[in-house]
């Protein structure tokens, strides 16, 4: 039997990158998957088909994770279609890097809304069905940058650090209901988001700081997510797992 057989998972921001790898990984291990995206209609449709080919129920929803009412509608639709939610992966995120001197209030708000408010929006919706079912696993995508900060990334770092405080608080609040809440702090993972870092001197200087000597893959973050989603991590809550090739040591 597959470790997530018959479970229902939500993944936000799954049309590309880490979210896509997570949706595929959860489905390979037996979970039905409902996922959101913002712009990439074709990629979302293609992923929906790939997930169905894995033998699970799957559906793409165009839904903005930073808008509370979008999340409310999305989770209500998922409950109608899939009956419950066992696993919620809050993955959607953006980076808009700028030095603090140049960072505008609008840029700050956009990053905070998409990266942090989105996690509140979605978690608030899924805890009701999870409390009813007396079980659930919530996984929030933080970042190594939320732990150590980085020049030019103050808004991104603040949003990802906020996710860690939120995660630990939810773990405290809902542990007695058998709902676990954990965060993952990826290092540099090869996706569209980090495309600009891959070549030249910037890449070299980052690689020198990573003990494993390479960037990570979306699949490696999906494997960490699978662990936290499944009963393999049944005694783990309120934790931040750094999946960063040792960049944090
Ligand atoms: P990515 O390749 O840029 O993909 C971002 C995904 O999020 C896309 O599917 C995008 O949908 C979706 N999205 C963006 N804004 C959204 C919104 N408001 N509502 C719903 N979906 C939205 O990014 P990634 O590298 O896979 O990153 C995924 C997560 O991991 C992010 O939270 C990121 O901060 C975190 N992370 C990444 C790295 C890294 O090195 N890549 C490191 C640490 C943490 P569309 O395709 O429709 O635009």
Tab-separated table of C-alpha atoms and ligand atoms in Angstrom:
chain	number	residue	atom	x	y	z
A	1	UNK	CA	0.000	0.000	0.000
A	2	UNK	CA	1.211	3.514	-0.842
A	3	UNK	CA	1.938	5.737	2.184
A	4	UNK	CA	-0.589	8.435	1.191
A	5	UNK	CA	-3.197	6.094	-0.302
A	6	UNK	CA	-6.597	7.846	-0.487
A	7	UNK	CA	-5.448	11.044	1.243
A	8	UNK	CA	-6.486	14.447	-0.115
A	9	UNK	CA	-3.745	17.065	-0.519
A	10	UNK	CA	-3.866	20.752	-1.345
A	11	UNK	CA	-0.759	22.375	-2.819
A	12	UNK	CA	-0.648	26.126	-3.518
A	13	UNK	CA	1.422	27.417	-6.426
A	14	UNK	CA	1.978	24.080	-8.144
A	15	UNK	CA	2.057	24.975	-11.847
A	16	UNK	CA	5.869	25.183	-11.802
A	17	UNK	CA	8.994	24.528	-9.739
A	18	UNK	CA	8.880	23.131	-6.222
A	19	UNK	CA	5.055	23.056	-6.054
A	20	UNK	CA	4.822	20.982	-9.214
A	21	UNK	CA	7.383	18.478	-7.882
A	22	UNK	CA	5.460	18.264	-4.598
A	23	UNK	CA	2.105	17.646	-6.324
A	24	UNK	CA	3.661	14.855	-8.404
A	25	UNK	CA	5.413	13.298	-5.386
A	26	UNK	CA	2.245	13.254	-3.258
A	27	UNK	CA	0.282	11.723	-6.152
A	28	UNK	CA	2.970	9.072	-6.814
A	29	UNK	CA	2.459	8.028	-3.199
A	30	UNK	CA	-1.307	7.713	-3.566
A	31	UNK	CA	-2.739	11.119	-2.632
A	32	UNK	CA	-5.466	12.903	-4.570
A	33	UNK	CA	-4.284	16.439	-5.327
A	34	UNK	CA	-6.060	19.792	-5.677
A	35	UNK	CA	-3.643	22.569	-6.523
A	36	UNK	CA	-3.662	26.309	-7.232
A	37	UNK	CA	-1.750	28.577	-9.576
A	38	UNK	CA	-1.999	32.179	-10.731
A	39	UNK	CA	-1.039	32.640	-14.419
A	40	UNK	CA	0.306	29.443	-16.008
A	41	UNK	CA	-2.919	27.968	-17.462
A	42	UNK	CA	-1.239	25.539	-19.870
A	43	UNK	CA	1.275	24.261	-17.334
A	44	UNK	CA	-1.503	23.788	-14.783
A	45	UNK	CA	-3.619	21.789	-17.252
A	46	UNK	CA	-0.596	19.656	-18.185
A	47	UNK	CA	0.107	18.943	-14.504
A	48	UNK	CA	-3.533	18.056	-13.849
A	49	UNK	CA	-3.301	15.474	-16.648
A	50	UNK	CA	0.025	14.082	-15.374
A	51	UNK	CA	-1.453	13.670	-11.901
A	52	UNK	CA	-4.507	11.871	-13.278
A	53	UNK	CA	-2.170	9.568	-15.230
A	54	UNK	CA	-0.742	8.533	-11.855
A	55	UNK	CA	-4.188	7.146	-11.001
A	56	UNK	CA	-5.386	9.752	-8.511
A	57	UNK	CA	-8.103	12.390	-8.610
A	58	UNK	CA	-6.608	15.773	-9.500
A	59	UNK	CA	-7.794	19.287	-10.237
A	60	UNK	CA	-6.142	22.633	-11.006
A	61	UNK	CA	-7.733	25.802	-9.604
A	62	UNK	CA	-6.822	29.303	-10.727
A	63	UNK	CA	-6.848	30.956	-7.313
A	64	UNK	CA	-4.798	33.773	-5.812
A	65	UNK	CA	-3.311	32.609	-2.512
A	66	UNK	CA	-2.882	36.208	-1.322
A	67	UNK	CA	-6.655	36.880	-1.460
A	68	UNK	CA	-8.642	35.556	1.498
A	69	UNK	CA	-11.920	35.109	-0.415
A	70	UNK	CA	-10.137	33.187	-3.206
A	71	UNK	CA	-8.799	30.724	-0.629
A	72	UNK	CA	-12.234	30.397	0.977
A	73	UNK	CA	-13.845	29.613	-2.390
A	74	UNK	CA	-11.026	27.230	-3.333
A	75	UNK	CA	-11.248	25.160	-0.142
A	76	UNK	CA	-15.068	25.074	-0.309
A	77	UNK	CA	-14.803	23.784	-3.903
A	78	UNK	CA	-12.219	21.191	-2.853
A	79	UNK	CA	-14.471	19.990	-0.039
A	80	UNK	CA	-17.367	19.603	-2.506
A	81	UNK	CA	-15.178	17.737	-5.011
A	82	UNK	CA	-12.833	15.737	-2.727
A	83	UNK	CA	-14.876	15.613	0.577
A	84	UNK	CA	-11.971	16.401	2.919
A	85	UNK	CA	-8.455	17.837	3.225
A	86	UNK	CA	-5.756	15.751	4.937
A	87	UNK	CA	-2.613	17.581	3.831
A	88	UNK	CA	-2.082	21.275	3.027
A	89	UNK	CA	1.176	22.474	1.482
A	90	UNK	CA	1.452	26.269	1.520
A	91	UNK	CA	4.046	26.638	-1.202
A	92	UNK	CA	3.036	29.641	-3.359
A	93	UNK	CA	5.598	32.410	-3.186
A	94	UNK	CA	7.518	35.104	-5.016
A	95	UNK	CA	10.740	37.027	-4.534
A	96	UNK	CA	11.060	40.714	-5.466
A	97	UNK	CA	14.612	41.509	-4.453
A	98	UNK	CA	15.627	45.109	-3.832
A	99	UNK	CA	17.973	46.896	-1.447
A	100	UNK	CA	16.089	48.491	1.455
A	101	UNK	CA	17.054	51.978	0.250
A	102	UNK	CA	15.093	51.350	-2.953
A	103	UNK	CA	12.368	49.003	-1.676
A	104	UNK	CA	8.915	50.572	-2.041
A	105	UNK	CA	5.954	50.031	0.304
A	106	UNK	CA	4.096	48.453	-2.654
A	107	UNK	CA	6.892	45.924	-3.231
A	108	UNK	CA	6.979	45.136	0.506
A	109	UNK	CA	3.188	44.584	0.600
A	110	UNK	CA	3.184	42.369	-2.493
A	111	UNK	CA	5.810	40.003	-1.068
A	112	UNK	CA	4.175	39.899	2.367
A	113	UNK	CA	0.729	39.255	0.857
A	114	UNK	CA	1.793	36.456	-1.484
A	115	UNK	CA	4.333	34.783	0.813
A	116	UNK	CA	2.930	35.261	4.330
A	117	UNK	CA	-0.709	36.348	4.240
A	118	UNK	CA	-1.344	33.462	1.833
A	119	UNK	CA	-0.269	30.998	4.530
A	120	UNK	CA	-2.736	32.521	7.004
A	121	UNK	CA	-5.470	32.599	4.320
A	122	UNK	CA	-5.165	28.935	3.436
A	123	UNK	CA	-4.404	27.532	6.899
A	124	UNK	CA	-7.489	29.260	8.291
A	125	UNK	CA	-9.607	27.470	5.686
A	126	UNK	CA	-8.167	23.959	6.078
A	127	UNK	CA	-8.142	23.683	9.859
A	128	UNK	CA	-11.938	23.345	9.997
A	129	UNK	CA	-12.129	20.083	7.985
A	130	UNK	CA	-8.947	18.872	9.705
A	131	UNK	CA	-10.414	19.496	13.169
A	132	UNK	CA	-13.539	17.614	12.116
A	133	UNK	CA	-11.424	14.683	10.914
A	134	UNK	CA	-9.203	14.924	14.049
A	135	UNK	CA	-6.064	14.778	11.897
A	136	UNK	CA	-4.064	16.780	9.412
A	137	UNK	CA	-0.630	17.845	8.288
A	138	UNK	CA	0.152	21.426	7.264
A	139	UNK	CA	3.491	22.156	5.608
A	140	UNK	CA	4.626	25.729	5.037
A	141	UNK	CA	7.388	26.684	2.601
A	142	UNK	CA	9.785	28.998	4.398
A	143	UNK	CA	13.383	29.566	3.260
A	144	UNK	CA	16.930	29.572	4.539
A	145	UNK	CA	16.714	33.324	3.901
A	146	UNK	CA	14.001	33.562	6.592
A	147	UNK	CA	16.544	32.172	9.076
A	148	UNK	CA	19.746	33.966	8.127
A	149	UNK	CA	18.540	36.987	6.090
A	150	UNK	CA	20.246	38.276	2.955
A	151	UNK	CA	21.160	41.678	1.558
A	152	UNK	CA	18.549	42.786	-0.963
A	153	UNK	CA	15.962	40.351	0.402
A	154	UNK	CA	14.560	42.090	3.502
A	155	UNK	CA	10.917	41.698	2.469
A	156	UNK	CA	11.398	38.086	1.368
A	157	UNK	CA	13.329	37.256	4.570
A	158	UNK	CA	10.680	38.907	6.767
A	159	UNK	CA	7.883	36.982	5.037
A	160	UNK	CA	9.720	33.670	5.384
A	161	UNK	CA	10.659	34.342	9.042
A	162	UNK	CA	6.999	35.202	9.665
A	163	UNK	CA	6.037	31.791	8.315
A	164	UNK	CA	8.247	30.140	10.946
A	165	UNK	CA	6.561	32.004	13.842
A	166	UNK	CA	3.141	31.232	12.379
A	167	UNK	CA	4.029	27.542	11.961
A	168	UNK	CA	5.144	27.147	15.570
A	169	UNK	CA	2.038	28.937	16.880
A	170	UNK	CA	-0.315	26.760	14.833
A	171	UNK	CA	1.547	23.675	16.087
A	172	UNK	CA	0.934	24.840	19.681
A	173	UNK	CA	-2.754	25.642	19.005
A	174	UNK	CA	-3.708	22.508	17.117
A	175	UNK	CA	-1.422	19.759	18.418
A	176	UNK	CA	-4.149	18.573	20.809
A	177	UNK	CA	-6.419	18.112	17.744
A	178	UNK	CA	-3.817	15.833	16.109
A	179	UNK	CA	-3.032	18.480	13.492
A	180	UNK	CA	0.685	18.878	12.833
A	181	UNK	CA	2.216	22.011	11.339
A	182	UNK	CA	5.806	22.151	10.113
A	183	UNK	CA	7.931	24.316	7.841
A	184	UNK	CA	10.623	23.555	5.299
A	185	UNK	CA	13.508	25.965	4.781
A	186	UNK	CA	14.973	25.189	1.375
A	187	UNK	CA	18.355	26.568	0.358
A	188	UNK	CA	19.043	27.344	-3.297
A	189	UNK	CA	16.821	25.140	-5.416
A	190	UNK	CA	16.966	25.158	-9.209
A	191	UNK	CA	13.681	26.683	-10.409
A	192	UNK	CA	12.524	29.769	-12.312
A	193	UNK	CA	12.878	31.726	-9.060
A	194	UNK	CA	16.637	31.142	-8.868
A	195	UNK	CA	17.325	31.062	-12.605
A	196	UNK	CA	19.300	34.321	-12.448
A	197	UNK	CA	21.731	32.833	-9.893
A	198	UNK	CA	22.814	29.875	-11.968
A	199	UNK	CA	25.582	31.334	-14.077
A	200	UNK	CA	28.826	33.169	-13.488
A	201	UNK	CA	30.360	34.639	-10.356
A	202	UNK	CA	27.138	34.812	-8.282
A	203	UNK	CA	26.663	31.094	-8.694
A	204	UNK	CA	30.306	30.381	-7.750
A	205	UNK	CA	30.138	32.457	-4.579
A	206	UNK	CA	26.927	30.699	-3.465
A	207	UNK	CA	28.258	27.237	-4.229
A	208	UNK	CA	31.363	27.858	-2.120
A	209	UNK	CA	29.093	28.328	0.935
A	210	UNK	CA	27.148	25.078	0.439
A	211	UNK	CA	28.878	22.048	2.064
A	212	UNK	CA	27.260	19.662	-0.446
A	213	UNK	CA	28.696	21.865	-3.219
A	214	UNK	CA	25.594	22.063	-5.411
A	215	UNK	CA	22.156	23.620	-5.700
A	216	UNK	CA	19.225	21.434	-4.665
A	217	UNK	CA	16.443	20.086	-6.869
A	218	UNK	CA	12.683	20.583	-6.559
A	219	UNK	CA	12.433	16.791	-6.161
A	220	UNK	CA	14.583	16.953	-3.008
A	221	UNK	CA	12.154	19.454	-1.465
A	222	UNK	CA	9.264	17.233	-2.566
A	223	UNK	CA	10.882	14.298	-0.717
A	224	UNK	CA	11.097	16.385	2.476
A	225	UNK	CA	7.442	17.370	2.010
A	226	UNK	CA	6.418	13.741	1.540
A	227	UNK	CA	8.059	12.874	4.874
A	228	UNK	CA	6.235	15.683	6.701
A	229	UNK	CA	2.929	14.880	4.988
A	230	UNK	CA	3.010	11.203	5.911
A	231	UNK	CA	2.759	9.270	9.157
A	232	UNK	CA	6.544	8.749	8.949
A	233	UNK	CA	6.735	12.114	10.755
A	234	UNK	CA	3.822	11.463	13.148
A	235	UNK	CA	5.701	12.762	16.236
A	236	UNK	CA	7.062	15.888	14.532
A	237	UNK	CA	5.313	19.249	14.792
A	238	UNK	CA	6.332	22.906	15.004
A	239	UNK	CA	9.677	22.178	13.363
A	240	UNK	CA	11.620	23.836	10.574
A	241	UNK	CA	13.502	21.353	8.419
A	242	UNK	CA	16.383	22.963	6.558
A	243	UNK	CA	16.823	21.299	3.180
A	244	UNK	CA	19.744	23.396	2.041
A	245	UNK	CA	22.799	21.231	1.467
A	246	UNK	CA	24.210	22.392	4.806
A	247	UNK	CA	24.150	26.115	3.924
A	248	UNK	CA	22.887	26.834	7.459
A	249	UNK	CA	25.882	25.372	9.342
B	1	LIG	P1	8.545	29.406	-8.900
B	1	LIG	O1	9.274	28.440	-9.746
B	1	LIG	O2	8.671	30.854	-9.197
B	1	LIG	O3	7.000	28.987	-8.866
B	1	LIG	C1	6.091	29.747	-8.118
B	1	LIG	C2	4.737	29.091	-8.143
B	1	LIG	O4	3.859	29.835	-7.284
B	1	LIG	C3	4.095	29.089	-9.524
B	1	LIG	O5	3.355	27.896	-9.667
B	1	LIG	C4	3.152	30.303	-9.469
B	1	LIG	O6	2.022	30.194	-10.334
B	1	LIG	C5	2.689	30.213	-8.033
B	1	LIG	N1	2.196	31.477	-7.501
B	1	LIG	C6	2.838	32.661	-7.418
B	1	LIG	N2	2.047	33.576	-6.840
B	1	LIG	C7	0.870	32.959	-6.573
B	1	LIG	C8	-0.344	33.372	-5.976
B	1	LIG	N3	-0.515	34.623	-5.540
B	1	LIG	N4	-1.350	32.468	-5.858
B	1	LIG	C9	-1.198	31.203	-6.282
B	1	LIG	N5	-0.066	30.747	-6.847
B	1	LIG	C10	0.959	31.617	-6.988
B	1	LIG	O7	9.004	29.273	-7.361
B	1	LIG	P2	9.723	28.053	-6.609
B	1	LIG	O8	11.179	28.263	-6.690
B	1	LIG	O9	9.139	26.757	-7.034
B	1	LIG	O10	9.313	28.380	-5.104
B	1	LIG	C11	8.221	27.748	-4.454
B	1	LIG	C12	8.252	28.132	-2.975
B	1	LIG	O11	9.493	27.736	-2.403
B	1	LIG	C13	8.134	29.645	-2.731
B	1	LIG	O12	7.378	29.879	-1.573
B	1	LIG	C14	9.573	30.054	-2.512
B	1	LIG	O13	9.687	31.239	-1.756
B	1	LIG	C15	10.113	28.847	-1.774
B	1	LIG	N6	11.560	28.727	-1.849
B	1	LIG	C16	12.198	28.569	-3.057
B	1	LIG	C17	13.577	28.465	-3.084
B	1	LIG	C18	14.345	28.285	-4.370
B	1	LIG	O14	15.600	28.309	-4.303
B	1	LIG	N7	13.715	28.111	-5.505
B	1	LIG	C19	14.302	28.513	-1.879
B	1	LIG	C20	13.631	28.675	-0.690
B	1	LIG	C21	12.244	28.764	-0.672
B	1	LIG	P3	2.084	30.712	-11.901
B	1	LIG	O15	2.959	29.715	-12.621
B	1	LIG	O16	0.684	30.635	-12.354
B	1	LIG	O17	2.681	32.070	-11.863
